């Protein structure tokens, strides 16, 4: 039975599944286009919180993927949805301008935002500390986040990824490294919005009016992509183009997206 007959929706991870850094993974563009032509709905889901939906739309289009903002979700958009659903209004952010802009667009006040949209290592007390990937991470920023939490702010992490893949088979530290540092000094375990929490997938399924049984989650990491799909009740498919080099027994997989 072909994928078209089995699933209404395909939810693709980005880093390591469709591209590495600025390079599309071989056969990925063709695989996604084929599914679209067969009537399968496409959604893009990244744990990377550093950029806005518009950024990911433009990046995907540059690489040859058809993409619309409405098809793109991230741990940043999911964090914004979670914070607003919980009634938070102010946040101290350890993250990139894309995360800050995403939270601000959802009506949240970022108390440590600079005039250029970056995270400052100081700000008034907030209701919640949000930590994600942060290339500007410093000891001072960690200390400020710690003190925010110790003074009563809740702690929310965009995602726990220890690394993410780049071009040429390289890796770079992920948000999980920063989250772990803040957790260690604050003594508080965060609520994690992104994968492996099924929350982001559940949001997508709700927006698409699609049942878990009708969706397939595709990714390159067992501990985040595949785990979140499984926990959401969806079928999963692992590709060996990113983090994982071998599939566990019983896990549907392929060397690349041609296996779909």
Short mmCIF file of C-alpha atoms in Angstrom, two decimals:
data_model
loop_
_atom_site.label_atom_id
_atom_site.label_comp_id
_atom_site.label_asym_id
_atom_site.label_seq_id
_atom_site.Cartn_x
_atom_site.Cartn_y
_atom_site.Cartn_z
CA UNK A 1 0.00 0.00 0.00
CA UNK A 2 1.39 3.39 -0.95
CA UNK A 3 1.82 6.30 1.41
CA UNK A 4 -1.02 8.23 -0.25
CA UNK A 5 -3.48 5.47 0.64
CA UNK A 6 -2.15 5.15 4.19
CA UNK A 7 -1.77 8.72 5.48
CA UNK A 8 -3.41 12.11 4.99
CA UNK A 9 -0.54 14.05 6.53
CA UNK A 10 3.27 13.82 6.54
CA UNK A 11 5.07 15.75 9.30
CA UNK A 12 8.72 16.33 8.41
CA UNK A 13 11.53 17.29 10.75
CA UNK A 14 13.95 19.79 9.16
CA UNK A 15 17.56 19.62 10.43
CA UNK A 16 19.03 16.27 9.42
CA UNK A 17 15.88 15.16 7.61
CA UNK A 18 15.39 17.72 4.81
CA UNK A 19 18.65 19.64 5.08
CA UNK A 20 21.94 20.00 6.90
CA UNK A 21 22.82 23.63 7.47
CA UNK A 22 22.39 25.32 4.09
CA UNK A 23 22.48 22.12 2.03
CA UNK A 24 19.35 20.15 1.10
CA UNK A 25 19.79 16.44 1.72
CA UNK A 26 19.90 14.47 -1.52
CA UNK A 27 16.47 13.29 -2.74
CA UNK A 28 14.58 15.24 -0.05
CA UNK A 29 13.10 17.89 -2.37
CA UNK A 30 11.89 15.22 -4.79
CA UNK A 31 10.39 13.07 -2.02
CA UNK A 32 8.35 15.92 -0.53
CA UNK A 33 7.17 17.05 -3.98
CA UNK A 34 6.08 13.51 -4.82
CA UNK A 35 3.97 13.23 -1.68
CA UNK A 36 2.30 16.56 -2.46
CA UNK A 37 1.50 15.38 -5.97
CA UNK A 38 -0.11 12.27 -4.49
CA UNK A 39 -2.40 14.37 -2.29
CA UNK A 40 -0.60 13.98 1.05
CA UNK A 41 -0.69 17.09 3.24
CA UNK A 42 2.76 18.40 4.21
CA UNK A 43 3.79 19.96 7.51
CA UNK A 44 7.28 21.01 8.58
CA UNK A 45 8.25 20.75 12.24
CA UNK A 46 11.57 21.79 13.72
CA UNK A 47 12.80 21.71 17.30
CA UNK A 48 15.08 24.63 16.42
CA UNK A 49 13.73 27.76 18.15
CA UNK A 50 16.19 30.26 16.69
CA UNK A 51 14.16 31.58 13.75
CA UNK A 52 10.69 32.71 12.71
CA UNK A 53 8.24 30.88 10.49
CA UNK A 54 9.02 33.32 7.68
CA UNK A 55 12.72 32.49 7.92
CA UNK A 56 12.08 28.75 7.59
CA UNK A 57 9.66 29.33 4.72
CA UNK A 58 12.29 31.30 2.81
CA UNK A 59 15.03 28.80 3.59
CA UNK A 60 12.95 25.86 2.40
CA UNK A 61 11.97 27.68 -0.78
CA UNK A 62 15.61 28.57 -1.55
CA UNK A 63 16.42 24.88 -1.42
CA UNK A 64 13.56 23.97 -3.76
CA UNK A 65 10.86 22.86 -1.31
CA UNK A 66 7.34 24.19 -1.69
CA UNK A 67 6.49 25.77 1.64
CA UNK A 68 4.01 28.17 3.19
CA UNK A 69 4.18 29.74 6.65
CA UNK A 70 0.96 27.96 7.61
CA UNK A 71 2.72 24.63 7.05
CA UNK A 72 5.63 25.42 9.40
CA UNK A 73 5.79 24.84 13.15
CA UNK A 74 8.74 25.11 15.51
CA UNK A 75 9.52 24.85 19.18
CA UNK A 76 9.36 28.67 19.17
CA UNK A 77 5.79 28.78 17.83
CA UNK A 78 4.85 25.93 20.15
CA UNK A 79 6.37 27.72 23.13
CA UNK A 80 4.39 30.86 22.28
CA UNK A 81 1.21 28.78 22.09
CA UNK A 82 1.96 27.06 25.39
CA UNK A 83 2.78 30.27 27.27
CA UNK A 84 -0.37 32.05 26.08
CA UNK A 85 -2.53 29.00 26.90
CA UNK A 86 -1.08 29.03 30.43
CA UNK A 87 -1.77 32.74 30.86
CA UNK A 88 1.84 33.96 31.01
CA UNK A 89 2.37 37.56 29.95
CA UNK A 90 6.07 38.27 30.69
CA UNK A 91 9.14 36.20 29.81
CA UNK A 92 12.89 36.36 30.36
CA UNK A 93 14.40 34.75 27.28
CA UNK A 94 17.66 32.90 26.79
CA UNK A 95 17.50 32.55 23.04
CA UNK A 96 17.87 34.06 19.61
CA UNK A 97 16.05 37.06 18.05
CA UNK A 98 13.76 34.68 16.14
CA UNK A 99 12.46 33.20 19.40
CA UNK A 100 12.03 36.67 20.92
CA UNK A 101 10.14 37.90 17.85
CA UNK A 102 7.90 34.81 17.85
CA UNK A 103 6.97 35.28 21.52
CA UNK A 104 6.41 39.00 21.02
CA UNK A 105 4.14 38.36 18.02
CA UNK A 106 1.99 36.18 20.29
CA UNK A 107 1.50 39.11 22.66
CA UNK A 108 4.14 38.23 25.27
CA UNK A 109 6.42 40.86 26.78
CA UNK A 110 10.11 39.87 26.70
CA UNK A 111 11.58 41.72 29.67
CA UNK A 112 15.23 41.40 28.59
CA UNK A 113 14.92 42.30 24.89
CA UNK A 114 17.46 44.78 23.56
CA UNK A 115 16.59 47.50 21.05
CA UNK A 116 18.05 45.19 18.36
CA UNK A 117 15.90 42.24 19.44
CA UNK A 118 18.62 40.29 21.26
CA UNK A 119 18.52 38.77 24.75
CA UNK A 120 20.14 40.92 27.44
CA UNK A 121 21.62 39.51 30.64
CA UNK A 122 19.39 41.76 32.76
CA UNK A 123 15.74 42.64 33.08
CA UNK A 124 12.88 42.99 35.55
CA UNK A 125 11.39 39.91 37.15
CA UNK A 126 9.33 37.85 34.70
CA UNK A 127 6.71 35.16 35.16
CA UNK A 128 8.65 32.60 33.13
CA UNK A 129 12.17 31.93 31.86
CA UNK A 130 12.27 30.54 28.33
CA UNK A 131 15.49 28.83 27.22
CA UNK A 132 16.36 27.72 23.71
CA UNK A 133 19.33 27.66 21.39
CA UNK A 134 21.35 30.82 22.01
CA UNK A 135 24.53 31.56 20.08
CA UNK A 136 25.05 34.60 22.32
CA UNK A 137 24.93 32.50 25.51
CA UNK A 138 27.14 33.86 28.29
CA UNK A 139 27.81 33.19 31.94
CA UNK A 140 26.01 36.45 32.77
CA UNK A 141 22.91 35.38 30.84
CA UNK A 142 22.93 32.01 32.61
CA UNK A 143 23.26 33.74 35.98
CA UNK A 144 20.40 36.12 35.22
CA UNK A 145 18.14 33.23 34.16
CA UNK A 146 19.08 31.31 37.31
CA UNK A 147 18.16 34.24 39.54
CA UNK A 148 14.87 34.76 37.71
CA UNK A 149 13.96 31.14 38.42
CA UNK A 150 15.17 31.27 42.02
CA UNK A 151 12.97 34.33 42.52
CA UNK A 152 9.87 32.49 41.36
CA UNK A 153 9.81 32.42 37.55
CA UNK A 154 8.65 29.18 35.97
CA UNK A 155 11.18 27.46 33.71
CA UNK A 156 10.24 26.45 30.16
CA UNK A 157 12.60 24.94 27.57
CA UNK A 158 11.92 25.08 23.85
CA UNK A 159 13.60 21.72 23.26
CA UNK A 160 16.20 19.34 24.71
CA UNK A 161 18.34 18.58 21.63
CA UNK A 162 21.96 18.08 22.68
CA UNK A 163 23.22 18.73 19.13
CA UNK A 164 22.00 19.46 15.64
CA UNK A 165 23.59 18.52 12.31
CA UNK A 166 25.44 20.84 9.92
CA UNK A 167 26.95 20.51 6.45
CA UNK A 168 29.78 18.07 5.83
CA UNK A 169 28.73 15.66 8.55
CA UNK A 170 29.49 18.14 11.34
CA UNK A 171 27.44 18.82 14.48
CA UNK A 172 27.04 21.81 16.77
CA UNK A 173 25.72 22.05 20.36
CA UNK A 174 21.95 22.34 20.62
CA UNK A 175 19.52 23.98 23.00
CA UNK A 176 19.68 21.03 25.38
CA UNK A 177 23.21 22.01 26.35
CA UNK A 178 22.04 25.49 27.40
CA UNK A 179 18.92 24.18 29.12
CA UNK A 180 21.04 21.72 31.11
CA UNK A 181 23.32 24.51 32.32
CA UNK A 182 20.40 26.60 33.59
CA UNK A 183 18.73 23.56 35.14
CA UNK A 184 21.94 22.67 36.98
CA UNK A 185 22.46 26.08 38.56
CA UNK A 186 18.79 26.80 39.27
CA UNK A 187 17.97 23.34 40.60
CA UNK A 188 14.69 23.39 38.66
CA UNK A 189 13.68 21.00 35.89
CA UNK A 190 11.95 22.80 33.00
CA UNK A 191 8.75 22.03 31.19
CA UNK A 192 9.93 21.04 27.70
CA UNK A 193 7.65 22.16 24.85
CA UNK A 194 9.45 20.59 21.89
CA UNK A 195 10.07 17.03 20.84
CA UNK A 196 10.05 14.43 22.45
CA UNK A 197 6.99 16.02 24.06
CA UNK A 198 4.12 15.22 21.63
CA UNK A 199 2.68 18.72 22.23
CA UNK A 200 3.90 20.21 18.92
CA UNK A 201 2.59 17.28 16.90
CA UNK A 202 -0.74 17.47 18.72
CA UNK A 203 -0.98 21.17 17.81
CA UNK A 204 -0.34 20.33 14.14
CA UNK A 205 -2.91 17.53 14.14
CA UNK A 206 -5.48 19.86 15.64
CA UNK A 207 -4.78 22.60 13.09
CA UNK A 208 -4.98 20.08 10.24
CA UNK A 209 -8.07 18.35 11.68
CA UNK A 210 -6.20 15.08 11.29
CA UNK A 211 -6.29 12.04 13.57
CA UNK A 212 -2.98 10.53 14.77
CA UNK A 213 -3.73 7.35 12.83
CA UNK A 214 -3.78 9.37 9.59
CA UNK A 215 -0.40 11.05 10.11
CA UNK A 216 3.18 9.93 9.55
CA UNK A 217 6.06 11.60 11.42
CA UNK A 218 9.45 11.55 9.64
CA UNK A 219 12.74 12.45 11.31
CA UNK A 220 16.39 11.62 11.90
CA UNK A 221 16.44 11.31 15.71
CA UNK A 222 14.98 8.47 17.74
CA UNK A 223 15.01 10.42 21.02
CA UNK A 224 13.05 13.42 19.74
CA UNK A 225 11.41 13.03 16.32
CA UNK A 226 10.43 9.37 16.56
CA UNK A 227 9.67 9.46 20.28
CA UNK A 228 7.31 12.43 19.92
CA UNK A 229 5.51 10.84 16.99
CA UNK A 230 5.06 7.60 18.88
CA UNK A 231 3.81 9.41 21.98
CA UNK A 232 1.33 11.33 19.82
CA UNK A 233 -0.04 8.04 18.48
CA UNK A 234 1.33 8.47 14.95
CA UNK A 235 3.26 6.10 12.73
CA UNK A 236 6.93 7.06 12.37
CA UNK A 237 9.72 6.74 9.82
CA UNK A 238 13.42 7.21 10.60
CA UNK A 239 15.91 8.43 7.99
CA UNK A 240 19.64 7.92 8.46
CA UNK A 241 20.66 11.28 7.03
CA UNK A 242 21.19 13.18 10.28
CA UNK A 243 21.90 12.02 13.81
CA UNK A 244 21.11 8.30 13.72
CA UNK A 245 23.31 5.93 11.72
CA UNK A 246 21.38 2.75 12.49
CA UNK A 247 17.70 2.03 13.10
CA UNK A 248 16.55 -0.03 16.10
CA UNK A 249 14.92 -3.34 15.32
CA UNK A 250 11.27 -2.87 14.41
CA UNK A 251 11.57 0.83 13.54
CA UNK A 252 10.45 1.74 10.02
CA UNK A 253 13.45 3.38 8.38
CA UNK A 254 15.44 4.03 5.24
CA UNK A 255 18.85 5.48 4.33
CA UNK A 256 17.12 8.60 2.93
CA UNK A 257 13.68 9.88 2.00
CA UNK A 258 13.45 7.75 -1.12
CA UNK A 259 12.43 5.01 1.32
CA UNK A 260 9.04 6.63 1.77
#
